[in-house]
CSV table of C-alpha atoms and ligand atoms in Angstrom, one decimal:
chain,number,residue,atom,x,y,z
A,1,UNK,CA,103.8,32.9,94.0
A,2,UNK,CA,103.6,30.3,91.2
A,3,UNK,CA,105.5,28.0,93.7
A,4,UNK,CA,102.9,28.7,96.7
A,5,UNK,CA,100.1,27.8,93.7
A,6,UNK,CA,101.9,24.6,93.0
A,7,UNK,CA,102.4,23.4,96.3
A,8,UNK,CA,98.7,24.1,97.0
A,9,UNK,CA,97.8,22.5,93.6
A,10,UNK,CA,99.8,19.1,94.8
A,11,UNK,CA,97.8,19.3,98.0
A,12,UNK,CA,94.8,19.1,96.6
A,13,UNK,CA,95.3,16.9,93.7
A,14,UNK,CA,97.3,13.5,93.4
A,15,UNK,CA,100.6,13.7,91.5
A,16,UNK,CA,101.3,11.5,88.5
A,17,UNK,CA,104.6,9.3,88.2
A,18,UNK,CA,107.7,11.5,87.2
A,19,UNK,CA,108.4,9.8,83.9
A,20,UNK,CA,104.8,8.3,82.9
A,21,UNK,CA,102.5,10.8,84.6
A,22,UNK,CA,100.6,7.5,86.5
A,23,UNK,CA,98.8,8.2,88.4
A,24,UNK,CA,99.0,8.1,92.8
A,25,UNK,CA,103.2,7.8,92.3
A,26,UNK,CA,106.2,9.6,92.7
A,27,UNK,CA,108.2,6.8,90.6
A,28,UNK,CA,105.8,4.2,89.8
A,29,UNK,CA,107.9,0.3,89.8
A,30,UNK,CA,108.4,0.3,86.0
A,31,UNK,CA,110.1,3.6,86.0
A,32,UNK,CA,111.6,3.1,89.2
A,33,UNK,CA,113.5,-0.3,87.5
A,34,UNK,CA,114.6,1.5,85.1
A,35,UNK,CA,117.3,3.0,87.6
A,36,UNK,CA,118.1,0.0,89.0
A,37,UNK,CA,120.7,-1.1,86.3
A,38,UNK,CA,124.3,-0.8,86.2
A,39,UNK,CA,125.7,0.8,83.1
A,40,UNK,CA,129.8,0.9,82.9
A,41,UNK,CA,130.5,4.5,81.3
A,42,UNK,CA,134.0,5.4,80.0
A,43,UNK,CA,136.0,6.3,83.5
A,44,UNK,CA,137.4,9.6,83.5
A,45,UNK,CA,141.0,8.4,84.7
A,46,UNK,CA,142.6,4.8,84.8
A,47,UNK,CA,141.3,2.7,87.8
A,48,UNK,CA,138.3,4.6,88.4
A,49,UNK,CA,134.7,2.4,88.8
A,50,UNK,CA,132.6,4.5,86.6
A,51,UNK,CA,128.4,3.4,86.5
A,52,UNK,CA,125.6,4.7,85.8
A,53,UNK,CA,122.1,4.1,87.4
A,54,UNK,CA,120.2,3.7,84.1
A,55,UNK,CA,120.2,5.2,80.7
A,56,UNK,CA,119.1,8.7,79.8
A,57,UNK,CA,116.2,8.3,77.6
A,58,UNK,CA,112.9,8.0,77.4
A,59,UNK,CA,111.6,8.2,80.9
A,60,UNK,CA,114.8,8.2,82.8
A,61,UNK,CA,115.4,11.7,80.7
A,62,UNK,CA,111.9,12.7,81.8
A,63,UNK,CA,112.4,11.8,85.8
A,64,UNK,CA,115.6,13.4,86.0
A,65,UNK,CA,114.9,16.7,84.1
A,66,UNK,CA,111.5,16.9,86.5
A,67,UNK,CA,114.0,16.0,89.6
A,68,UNK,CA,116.5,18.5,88.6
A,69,UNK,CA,114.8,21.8,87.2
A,70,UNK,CA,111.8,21.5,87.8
A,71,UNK,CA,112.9,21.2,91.6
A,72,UNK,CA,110.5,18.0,92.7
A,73,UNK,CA,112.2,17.2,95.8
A,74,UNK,CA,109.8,14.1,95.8
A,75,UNK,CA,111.9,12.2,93.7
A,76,UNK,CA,115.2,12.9,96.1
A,77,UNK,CA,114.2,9.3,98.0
A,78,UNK,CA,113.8,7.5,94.9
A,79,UNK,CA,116.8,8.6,93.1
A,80,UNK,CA,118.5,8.6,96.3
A,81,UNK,CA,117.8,4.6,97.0
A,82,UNK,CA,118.6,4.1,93.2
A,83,UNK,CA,122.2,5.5,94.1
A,84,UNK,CA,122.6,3.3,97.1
A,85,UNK,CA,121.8,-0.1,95.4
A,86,UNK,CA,124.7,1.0,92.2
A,87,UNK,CA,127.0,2.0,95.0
A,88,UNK,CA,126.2,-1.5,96.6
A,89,UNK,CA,127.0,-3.1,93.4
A,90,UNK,CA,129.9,-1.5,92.4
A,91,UNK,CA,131.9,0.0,95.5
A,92,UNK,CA,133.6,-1.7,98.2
A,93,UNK,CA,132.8,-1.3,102.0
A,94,UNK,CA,136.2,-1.6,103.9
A,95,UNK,CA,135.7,-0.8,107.2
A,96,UNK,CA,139.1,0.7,108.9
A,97,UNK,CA,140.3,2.4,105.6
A,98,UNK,CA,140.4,6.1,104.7
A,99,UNK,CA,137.3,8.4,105.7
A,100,UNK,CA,135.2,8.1,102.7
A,101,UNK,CA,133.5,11.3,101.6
A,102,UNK,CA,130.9,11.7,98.6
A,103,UNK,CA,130.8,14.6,96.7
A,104,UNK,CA,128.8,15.9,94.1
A,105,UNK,CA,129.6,17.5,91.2
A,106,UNK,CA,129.0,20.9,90.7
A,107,UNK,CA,126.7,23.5,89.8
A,108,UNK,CA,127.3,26.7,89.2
A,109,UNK,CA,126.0,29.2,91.5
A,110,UNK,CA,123.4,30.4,88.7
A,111,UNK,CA,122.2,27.1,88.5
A,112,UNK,CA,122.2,26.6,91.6
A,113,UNK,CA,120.2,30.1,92.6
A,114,UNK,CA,117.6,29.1,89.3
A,115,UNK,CA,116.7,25.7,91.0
A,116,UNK,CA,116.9,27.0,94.6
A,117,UNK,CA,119.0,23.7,96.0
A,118,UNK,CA,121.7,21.7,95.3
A,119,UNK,CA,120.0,18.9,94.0
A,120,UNK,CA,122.8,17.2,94.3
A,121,UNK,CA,123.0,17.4,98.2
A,122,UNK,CA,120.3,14.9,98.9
A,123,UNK,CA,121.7,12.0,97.3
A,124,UNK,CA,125.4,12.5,98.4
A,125,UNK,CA,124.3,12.9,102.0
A,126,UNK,CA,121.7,10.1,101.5
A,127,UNK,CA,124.9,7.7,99.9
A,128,UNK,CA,127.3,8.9,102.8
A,129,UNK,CA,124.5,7.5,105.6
A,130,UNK,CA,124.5,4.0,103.8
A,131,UNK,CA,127.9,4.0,104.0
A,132,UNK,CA,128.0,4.4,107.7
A,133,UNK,CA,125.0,1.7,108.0
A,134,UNK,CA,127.9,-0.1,106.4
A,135,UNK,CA,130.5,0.4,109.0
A,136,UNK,CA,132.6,3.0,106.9
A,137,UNK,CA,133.4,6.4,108.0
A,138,UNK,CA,131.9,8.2,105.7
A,139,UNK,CA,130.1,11.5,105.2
A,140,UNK,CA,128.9,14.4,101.9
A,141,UNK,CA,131.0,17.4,101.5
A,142,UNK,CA,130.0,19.8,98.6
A,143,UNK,CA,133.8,20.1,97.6
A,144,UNK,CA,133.4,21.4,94.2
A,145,UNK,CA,132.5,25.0,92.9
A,146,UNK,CA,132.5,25.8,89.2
A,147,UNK,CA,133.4,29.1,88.2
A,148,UNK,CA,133.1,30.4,84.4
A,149,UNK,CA,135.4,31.8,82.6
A,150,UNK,CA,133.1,34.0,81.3
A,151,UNK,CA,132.1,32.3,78.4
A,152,UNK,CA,128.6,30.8,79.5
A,153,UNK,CA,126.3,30.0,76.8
A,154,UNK,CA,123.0,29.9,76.8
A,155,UNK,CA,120.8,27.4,74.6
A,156,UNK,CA,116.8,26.9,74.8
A,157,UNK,CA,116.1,23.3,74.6
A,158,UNK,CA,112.9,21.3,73.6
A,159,UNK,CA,112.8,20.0,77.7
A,160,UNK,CA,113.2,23.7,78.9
A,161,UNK,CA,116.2,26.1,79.3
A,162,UNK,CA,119.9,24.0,79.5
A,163,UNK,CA,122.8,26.6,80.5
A,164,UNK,CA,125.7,25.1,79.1
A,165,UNK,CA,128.9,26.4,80.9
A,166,UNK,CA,132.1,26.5,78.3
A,167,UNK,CA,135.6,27.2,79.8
A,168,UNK,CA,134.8,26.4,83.2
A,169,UNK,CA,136.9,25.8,85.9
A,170,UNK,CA,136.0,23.4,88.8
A,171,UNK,CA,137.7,24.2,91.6
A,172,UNK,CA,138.1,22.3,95.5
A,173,UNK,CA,136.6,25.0,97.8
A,174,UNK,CA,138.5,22.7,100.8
A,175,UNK,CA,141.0,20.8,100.1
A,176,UNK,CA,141.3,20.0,103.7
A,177,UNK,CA,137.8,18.0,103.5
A,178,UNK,CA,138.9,15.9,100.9
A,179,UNK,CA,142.8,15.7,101.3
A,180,UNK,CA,143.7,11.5,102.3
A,181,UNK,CA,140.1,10.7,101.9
A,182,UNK,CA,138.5,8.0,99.6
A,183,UNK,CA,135.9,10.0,96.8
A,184,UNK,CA,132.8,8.7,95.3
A,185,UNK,CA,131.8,11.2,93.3
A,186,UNK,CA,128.6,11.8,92.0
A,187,UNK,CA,126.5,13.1,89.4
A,188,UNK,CA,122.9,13.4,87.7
A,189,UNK,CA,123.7,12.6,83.9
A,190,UNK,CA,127.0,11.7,82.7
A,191,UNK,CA,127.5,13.3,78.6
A,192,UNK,CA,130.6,13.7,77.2
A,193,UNK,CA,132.3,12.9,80.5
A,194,UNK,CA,134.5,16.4,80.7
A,195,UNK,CA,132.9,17.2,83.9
A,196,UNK,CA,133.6,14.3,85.4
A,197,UNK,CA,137.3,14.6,84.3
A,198,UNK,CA,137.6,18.1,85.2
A,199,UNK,CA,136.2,17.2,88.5
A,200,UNK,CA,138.8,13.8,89.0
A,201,UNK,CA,141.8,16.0,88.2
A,202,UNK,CA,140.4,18.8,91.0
A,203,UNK,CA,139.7,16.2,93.7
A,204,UNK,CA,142.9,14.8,93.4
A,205,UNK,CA,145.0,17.5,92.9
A,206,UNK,CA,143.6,18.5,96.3
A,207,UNK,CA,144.8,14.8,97.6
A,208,UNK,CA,141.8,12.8,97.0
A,209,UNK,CA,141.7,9.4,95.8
A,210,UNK,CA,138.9,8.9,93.4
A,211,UNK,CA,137.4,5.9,93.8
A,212,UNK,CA,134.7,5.6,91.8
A,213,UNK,CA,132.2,7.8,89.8
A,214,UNK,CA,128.3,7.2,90.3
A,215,UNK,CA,125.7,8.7,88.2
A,216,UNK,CA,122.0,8.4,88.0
A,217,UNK,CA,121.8,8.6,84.1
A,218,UNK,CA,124.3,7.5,81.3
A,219,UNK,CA,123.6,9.6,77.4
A,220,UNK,CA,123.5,5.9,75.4
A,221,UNK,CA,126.6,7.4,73.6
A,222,UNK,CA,128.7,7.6,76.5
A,223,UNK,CA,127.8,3.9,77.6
A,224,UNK,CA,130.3,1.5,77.1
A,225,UNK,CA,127.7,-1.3,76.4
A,226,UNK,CA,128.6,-4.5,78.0
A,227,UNK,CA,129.7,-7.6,76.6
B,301,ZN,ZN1,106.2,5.8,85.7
């Protein structure tokens, strides 16, 4: 019910931008640049081309926690283009090579029930199309599941509710889909990186080659800041 009254409450009244409430946009420009950096982060494993979109702060925190549990599927093109023009900067495009497949990491299915999507989904399939405009064989396969191990804690944050997973365990649901293939894995904010190594070791334990790691926010910790 409170979803039908939002839905008819955007219908009848303009939305504001995601990060600066302005009014008449989905991402007004100046927030919108803001994802249109390239921010190394630490890789997860040797080799690996490991960027982020923008910083999480400020706005970018705002935009993304709107995007993500607050389920505004509006800002799927935005964020979705923002991940395009990083993977344009910082991925190659071989045609010929190994099928390229972008996968998202995971949420786990409580998450994933609270929201009512993968939020994830959008971008990955999004990223896999430019790919093919590119001449690569490429496509989104939602490899990963997480799975507790039973310790999930709970915390209330200033932004809204954070469930905070400890001692989980990602697994590949089909190692088939990724086995020989070239991975761009994705995701939304990059902390501490231990999903994203937890994820690496999965993919290629499976027989994946990670190629390079892609997220839409950086914490300014985690950065590497560039020279
Ligand atoms: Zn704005």
């Amino acid at each position: 019910m409170r979803g039908l009254v939002a839905d008819m409450t955007n219908l009848i009244l303009p939305r504001g931008c995601a990060g600066c409430d302005a009014p008449d946009e989905v991402l007004c420009p100046s927030c919108a640049a803001l994802f249109a950096c390239v921010v190394p982060f630490t890789p997860p494993a040797d080799g690996i081309a490991s960027y982020a979109c923008s910083v999480y702060k400020g706005a970018t925190r705002r935009v993304i926690l709107a995007w993500k549990d607050h389920a505004d599927a509006e800002c799927d093109r935005a964020l979705s283009g923002a991940m395009r023009v990083l993977a344009s900067q910082v991925t190659r495009t071989v045609t010929g090579g190994a099928m390229m497949v972008v996968v998202p990491a995971p949420s786990s299915a409580r998450s994933a029930r609270r929201r009512g999507r993968r939020h994830l989904m959008p971008v990955a399939r999004s990223l896999a199309a430019w790919y093919r405009s590119m001449g690569v064989r490429a496509r989104a396969v939602d490899a990963l599941s997480v799975h507790a191990a039973g310790k999930a804690v709970e915390t209330m944050g200033r932004a809204g509710r954070v469930a905070r997973v400890t001692g989980s365990h990602i697994n590949v649901r089909d190692a088939a889909s990724v086995r020989g293939c070239d991975v761009i894995l994705i995701d939304d904010i990059v902390t501490t990186g231990a999903t994203m190594r937890a994820c690496v070791t999965s993919l290629e334990a499976a027989g994946g080659r990670v190629a390079a790691c892609l997220a839409l926010a950086s914490t300014p910790k985690y950065a590497v800041s560039a020279a």
